[in-house]
CSV table of C-alpha atoms in Angstrom, one decimal:
chain,number,residue,atom,x,y,z
S,1028,UNK,CA,0.0,-0.1,0.1
S,1029,UNK,CA,1.1,3.4,-0.7
S,1030,UNK,CA,2.0,5.6,2.4
S,1031,UNK,CA,1.1,9.2,1.8
S,1032,UNK,CA,3.4,11.9,3.1
S,1033,UNK,CA,1.6,14.2,5.6
S,1034,UNK,CA,1.2,17.7,4.7
S,1035,UNK,CA,3.0,19.9,7.3
S,1036,UNK,CA,0.6,22.3,9.0
S,1037,UNK,CA,1.8,25.8,9.0
S,1038,UNK,CA,1.4,27.3,12.6
S,1039,UNK,CA,0.0,30.7,12.8
S,1040,UNK,CA,-0.3,32.8,15.8
S,1041,UNK,CA,-2.8,35.9,16.2
S,1042,UNK,CA,-1.3,38.5,18.2
S,1043,UNK,CA,-2.2,42.0,19.0
S,1044,UNK,CA,-3.2,44.2,21.9
S,1045,UNK,CA,-6.7,43.8,23.6
S,1046,UNK,CA,-9.7,44.6,21.6
S,1047,UNK,CA,-8.3,44.9,18.1
S,1048,UNK,CA,-10.5,41.8,17.2
S,1049,UNK,CA,-8.2,38.8,17.4
S,1050,UNK,CA,-11.0,36.5,18.5
S,1051,UNK,CA,-13.3,37.9,15.8
S,1052,UNK,CA,-10.8,37.1,13.0
S,1053,UNK,CA,-10.1,33.7,14.7
S,1054,UNK,CA,-13.7,33.1,14.7
S,1055,UNK,CA,-14.1,34.0,11.2
S,1056,UNK,CA,-11.4,31.8,10.1
S,1057,UNK,CA,-12.6,28.9,12.2
S,1058,UNK,CA,-16.1,29.2,10.9
S,1059,UNK,CA,-17.8,29.1,14.5
S,1060,UNK,CA,-17.5,30.7,17.8
S,1061,UNK,CA,-14.7,28.8,19.4
S,1062,UNK,CA,-13.0,31.7,21.3
S,1063,UNK,CA,-14.8,32.7,24.5
S,1064,UNK,CA,-13.7,35.5,26.6
S,1065,UNK,CA,-13.7,34.9,30.4
S,1066,UNK,CA,-16.0,37.1,32.6
S,1067,UNK,CA,-13.7,37.0,35.6
S,1068,UNK,CA,-11.5,40.1,35.5
S,1069,UNK,CA,-7.8,39.3,34.9
S,1070,UNK,CA,-8.0,35.7,34.4
S,1071,UNK,CA,-5.8,34.3,31.8
S,1072,UNK,CA,-6.3,31.4,29.4
S,1073,UNK,CA,-4.3,29.0,27.6
S,1074,UNK,CA,-3.7,29.6,23.9
S,1075,UNK,CA,-6.4,28.0,21.8
S,1076,UNK,CA,-5.1,26.0,18.8
S,1077,UNK,CA,-7.3,25.0,16.0
S,1078,UNK,CA,-6.4,23.2,13.0
S,1079,UNK,CA,-8.0,24.1,9.6
S,1080,UNK,CA,-7.7,22.8,6.0
S,1081,UNK,CA,-8.0,25.3,3.3
S,1082,UNK,CA,-7.6,24.0,-0.3
S,1083,UNK,CA,-5.8,21.0,1.0
S,1084,UNK,CA,-3.5,23.1,2.9
S,1085,UNK,CA,-3.2,22.4,6.6
S,1086,UNK,CA,-3.0,25.5,9.2
S,1087,UNK,CA,-2.9,25.5,12.9
S,1088,UNK,CA,-4.0,28.9,14.2
S,1089,UNK,CA,-2.9,29.7,17.6
S,1090,UNK,CA,-5.3,32.4,19.2
S,1091,UNK,CA,-4.3,34.4,22.3
S,1092,UNK,CA,-7.9,34.6,23.6
S,1093,UNK,CA,-8.9,38.0,24.7
S,1094,UNK,CA,-9.4,39.4,28.2
S,1095,UNK,CA,-11.9,41.5,29.9
S,1096,UNK,CA,-10.6,43.7,32.8
S,1097,UNK,CA,-11.2,46.6,35.2
S,1098,UNK,CA,-9.0,49.6,35.0
S,1099,UNK,CA,-7.5,48.9,38.4
S,1100,UNK,CA,-5.9,45.8,37.1
S,1101,UNK,CA,-5.1,47.0,33.5
S,1102,UNK,CA,-1.2,46.7,34.2
S,1103,UNK,CA,-1.6,43.0,35.3
S,1104,UNK,CA,-3.8,42.3,32.3
S,1105,UNK,CA,-1.4,43.7,29.8
S,1106,UNK,CA,1.4,41.9,31.4
S,1107,UNK,CA,-0.5,38.4,31.3
S,1108,UNK,CA,-1.6,39.3,27.6
S,1109,UNK,CA,2.0,40.1,26.4
S,1110,UNK,CA,3.2,37.0,28.2
S,1111,UNK,CA,0.7,34.6,26.5
S,1112,UNK,CA,1.3,36.4,23.2
S,1113,UNK,CA,4.9,35.7,23.6
S,1114,UNK,CA,4.1,32.0,24.1
S,1115,UNK,CA,2.2,31.8,21.0
S,1116,UNK,CA,4.8,33.7,19.0
S,1117,UNK,CA,7.3,31.1,20.2
S,1118,UNK,CA,5.0,28.2,19.1
S,1119,UNK,CA,4.3,29.7,15.6
S,1120,UNK,CA,6.0,29.8,12.1
S,1121,UNK,CA,4.1,33.0,11.2
S,1122,UNK,CA,2.6,35.7,13.4
S,1123,UNK,CA,-0.4,37.7,12.3
S,1124,UNK,CA,0.1,41.2,14.0
S,1125,UNK,CA,-3.5,42.5,14.1
S,1126,UNK,CA,-3.8,46.3,14.4
S,1127,UNK,CA,-6.7,48.8,14.2
S,1128,UNK,CA,-6.5,51.5,11.3
S,1129,UNK,CA,-5.3,54.1,13.7
S,1130,UNK,CA,-2.3,55.2,15.5
S,1131,UNK,CA,0.2,52.7,16.8
S,1132,UNK,CA,0.6,52.4,20.5
S,1133,UNK,CA,3.4,50.9,22.6
S,1134,UNK,CA,2.0,47.6,23.0
S,1135,UNK,CA,1.8,47.1,19.3
S,1136,UNK,CA,5.4,47.9,18.9
S,1137,UNK,CA,6.2,45.7,21.9
S,1138,UNK,CA,4.5,42.7,20.1
S,1139,UNK,CA,6.2,43.5,16.7
S,1140,UNK,CA,9.6,43.5,18.7
S,1141,UNK,CA,8.9,40.1,20.0
S,1142,UNK,CA,8.1,38.8,16.5
S,1143,UNK,CA,11.5,40.0,15.4
S,1144,UNK,CA,13.4,38.8,18.6
S,1145,UNK,CA,12.1,35.4,18.1
S,1146,UNK,CA,12.8,35.5,14.4
S,1147,UNK,CA,9.3,34.5,13.1
S,1148,UNK,CA,7.8,35.3,9.9
S,1149,UNK,CA,4.8,37.9,10.0
S,1150,UNK,CA,1.9,39.4,8.4
S,1151,UNK,CA,0.4,42.8,9.4
S,1152,UNK,CA,-3.4,42.6,9.5
S,1153,UNK,CA,-5.4,45.8,9.8
S,1154,UNK,CA,-8.8,44.9,11.0
S,1155,UNK,CA,-12.0,46.9,11.3
S,1156,UNK,CA,-11.5,48.1,7.6
S,1157,UNK,CA,-15.3,48.3,7.4
S,1158,UNK,CA,-15.3,51.3,9.6
S,1159,UNK,CA,-12.9,53.3,7.2
S,1160,UNK,CA,-14.7,52.2,4.0
S,1161,UNK,CA,-17.9,53.6,5.6
S,1162,UNK,CA,-16.4,57.1,5.8
S,1163,UNK,CA,-14.4,57.3,2.6
S,1164,UNK,CA,-15.0,57.2,-1.1
S,1165,UNK,CA,-12.9,55.0,-3.5
S,1166,UNK,CA,-10.3,57.6,-4.5
S,1167,UNK,CA,-9.9,58.6,-0.6
S,1168,UNK,CA,-9.8,55.1,0.5
S,1169,UNK,CA,-6.9,54.2,-1.7
S,1170,UNK,CA,-5.0,57.5,-0.7
S,1171,UNK,CA,-5.5,56.5,3.0
S,1172,UNK,CA,-4.6,52.9,2.4
S,1173,UNK,CA,-1.2,54.1,0.8
S,1174,UNK,CA,-0.7,56.7,3.8
S,1175,UNK,CA,-1.3,54.1,6.3
S,1176,UNK,CA,0.9,51.4,4.6
S,1177,UNK,CA,3.7,54.0,4.5
S,1178,UNK,CA,3.2,55.0,8.1
S,1179,UNK,CA,3.4,51.4,9.2
S,1180,UNK,CA,6.7,50.7,7.3
S,1181,UNK,CA,8.1,53.8,8.9
S,1182,UNK,CA,7.0,53.1,12.5
S,1183,UNK,CA,7.7,49.3,12.3
S,1184,UNK,CA,10.8,49.6,10.2
S,1185,UNK,CA,12.3,46.7,12.0
S,1186,UNK,CA,9.8,44.4,10.3
S,1187,UNK,CA,9.2,46.5,7.2
S,1188,UNK,CA,9.5,43.3,5.1
S,1189,UNK,CA,6.1,42.1,6.2
S,1190,UNK,CA,3.1,42.4,3.9
S,1191,UNK,CA,0.2,44.3,4.9
S,1192,UNK,CA,-3.5,43.4,4.3
S,1193,UNK,CA,-6.6,45.0,5.3
S,1194,UNK,CA,-9.7,42.9,6.6
S,1195,UNK,CA,-13.0,43.3,8.4
S,1196,UNK,CA,-13.8,40.4,10.8
S,1197,UNK,CA,-17.4,42.0,10.9
S,1198,UNK,CA,-18.1,41.8,7.0
S,1199,UNK,CA,-15.4,39.0,6.4
S,1200,UNK,CA,-13.8,41.0,3.7
S,1201,UNK,CA,-10.3,40.1,3.1
S,1202,UNK,CA,-10.3,37.0,5.6
S,1203,UNK,CA,-9.5,34.5,2.7
S,1204,UNK,CA,-6.4,36.7,1.9
S,1205,UNK,CA,-5.1,35.5,5.2
S,1206,UNK,CA,-4.7,31.9,3.9
S,1207,UNK,CA,-3.2,33.2,0.6
S,1208,UNK,CA,-0.6,35.4,2.4
S,1209,UNK,CA,0.3,32.8,4.9
S,1210,UNK,CA,1.0,30.2,2.1
S,1211,UNK,CA,3.3,32.8,0.3
S,1212,UNK,CA,5.2,33.8,3.4
S,1213,UNK,CA,5.7,30.2,4.5
S,1214,UNK,CA,7.3,29.6,1.3
S,1215,UNK,CA,9.4,32.6,1.7
S,1216,UNK,CA,10.2,31.4,5.1
S,1217,UNK,CA,11.4,28.1,3.8
S,1218,UNK,CA,13.1,29.4,0.7
S,1219,UNK,CA,16.6,28.0,0.0
S,1220,UNK,CA,19.1,29.6,-2.5
S,1221,UNK,CA,21.6,27.7,-4.2
S,1222,UNK,CA,25.2,28.5,-3.3
S,1223,UNK,CA,26.7,29.5,-6.6
S,1224,UNK,CA,23.6,31.8,-7.3
S,1225,UNK,CA,24.1,33.5,-3.8
S,1226,UNK,CA,27.9,33.7,-4.3
S,1227,UNK,CA,27.5,35.3,-7.6
S,1228,UNK,CA,24.9,38.1,-6.1
S,1229,UNK,CA,27.4,38.7,-3.2
S,1230,UNK,CA,30.3,39.1,-5.5
S,1231,UNK,CA,28.4,41.5,-7.6
S,1232,UNK,CA,27.5,43.6,-4.4
S,1233,UNK,CA,31.0,43.8,-3.2
S,1234,UNK,CA,32.0,44.9,-6.8
S,1235,UNK,CA,29.4,47.8,-6.6
S,1236,UNK,CA,29.9,48.8,-3.2
S,1237,UNK,CA,33.1,47.5,-1.5
S,1238,UNK,CA,33.0,47.2,2.4
S,1239,UNK,CA,34.5,50.3,4.1
S,1240,UNK,CA,37.8,50.0,5.8
S,1241,UNK,CA,38.3,50.3,9.6
S,1242,UNK,CA,41.8,51.5,11.0
S,1243,UNK,CA,43.5,50.4,7.6
S,1244,UNK,CA,41.6,47.1,7.4
S,1245,UNK,CA,38.9,46.0,5.0
S,1246,UNK,CA,36.5,43.1,5.2
S,1247,UNK,CA,37.1,40.3,3.0
S,1248,UNK,CA,34.4,37.8,2.3
S,1249,UNK,CA,35.7,34.2,1.1
S,1250,UNK,CA,32.5,32.3,0.9
S,1251,UNK,CA,28.8,32.6,1.5
S,1252,UNK,CA,26.1,29.9,1.7
S,1253,UNK,CA,22.5,29.5,3.1
S,1254,UNK,CA,23.1,27.5,6.3
S,1255,UNK,CA,19.3,27.4,7.4
S,1256,UNK,CA,15.7,28.0,6.7
S,1257,UNK,CA,12.8,29.2,9.0
S,1258,UNK,CA,14.2,31.8,9.1
S,1259,UNK,CA,16.6,32.0,6.1
S,1260,UNK,CA,20.2,32.2,7.6
S,1261,UNK,CA,23.3,33.1,5.7
S,1262,UNK,CA,26.6,32.2,6.8
S,1263,UNK,CA,29.6,34.4,5.5
S,1264,UNK,CA,33.3,33.1,5.9
S,1265,UNK,CA,35.3,36.4,6.3
S,1266,UNK,CA,38.8,37.4,7.4
S,1267,UNK,CA,37.5,39.3,10.6
S,1268,UNK,CA,33.9,39.2,11.6
S,1269,UNK,CA,34.4,42.3,13.8
S,1270,UNK,CA,34.8,44.5,10.6
S,1271,UNK,CA,31.5,43.9,9.5
S,1272,UNK,CA,29.4,47.1,10.1
S,1273,UNK,CA,25.7,47.3,10.7
S,1274,UNK,CA,25.1,49.6,7.5
S,1275,UNK,CA,27.0,47.2,5.3
S,1276,UNK,CA,25.3,44.2,6.7
S,1277,UNK,CA,22.0,46.1,5.8
S,1278,UNK,CA,23.2,46.8,2.3
S,1279,UNK,CA,23.7,43.0,1.8
S,1280,UNK,CA,20.3,42.2,3.2
S,1281,UNK,CA,18.7,44.8,0.9
S,1282,UNK,CA,20.7,43.2,-2.2
S,1283,UNK,CA,19.5,39.8,-1.3
S,1284,UNK,CA,16.0,40.9,-0.7
S,1285,UNK,CA,15.9,42.8,-4.2
S,1286,UNK,CA,16.8,39.6,-5.9
S,1287,UNK,CA,15.1,36.8,-4.0
S,1288,UNK,CA,12.4,38.4,-2.2
S,1289,UNK,CA,12.2,36.8,1.4
S,1290,UNK,CA,9.0,38.9,2.0
S,1291,UNK,CA,7.5,38.4,5.4
S,1292,UNK,CA,10.6,36.7,6.9
S,1293,UNK,CA,13.5,38.1,8.8
S,1294,UNK,CA,16.9,37.2,7.4
S,1295,UNK,CA,19.9,36.2,9.7
S,1296,UNK,CA,23.5,36.8,9.0
S,1297,UNK,CA,26.4,34.8,10.5
S,1298,UNK,CA,29.9,36.2,10.0
S,1299,UNK,CA,32.8,33.7,11.0
């Protein structure tokens, strides 16, 4: 008999500050009311994992369930919320950073920082888009969407490789795009570049913009190869690792992203 290879289930965490609609989006995705908020103030819950098969692709969604709280325990609620979110991020391959279409607050940036710290792939999801659509005409909506995307890229510049999508849990608009983008981001997260192709790109980058010298010494790159996926990790064999400057590392990363994409995923460089 034929043994069928099991399809890997992409693990996706829903993360965001309280009341941005994480559970509403989760319920849209799951197709039923699986996420119930505790009525007891300050009570924490385990993350809810739900497996969903969409177009023969398996996904496991990790929902950091919402909390209701009184103002006097607001700080404790935020602490437990971030703690539980961190656990979900650790478990995930891809993190959906769910925001509202208004100004970012410190907790949004804190969660984005956790995503980066744990080297997870990410997708920025702007929820409650129906509230904006009701106020603007088509031309104004496009202008506002571009403005908001640009602002997010600037303010969350440390994860500016993350795609941005606009959804409404209320009307279910854009919810299916979550699956489409998750598949795409996972393919980027697991992408492997051939050594010879990568070496050619780096040699061209070195020729266009050689590394700066430091105290009379210049960085020499002898070899480069992709040593890992999830996240994509590149190992550079160099003469002196301490000669690599942050700005030159960013230059090399930009060159690699220009050619190979890696949308939605961090890139790690190792110099030894």
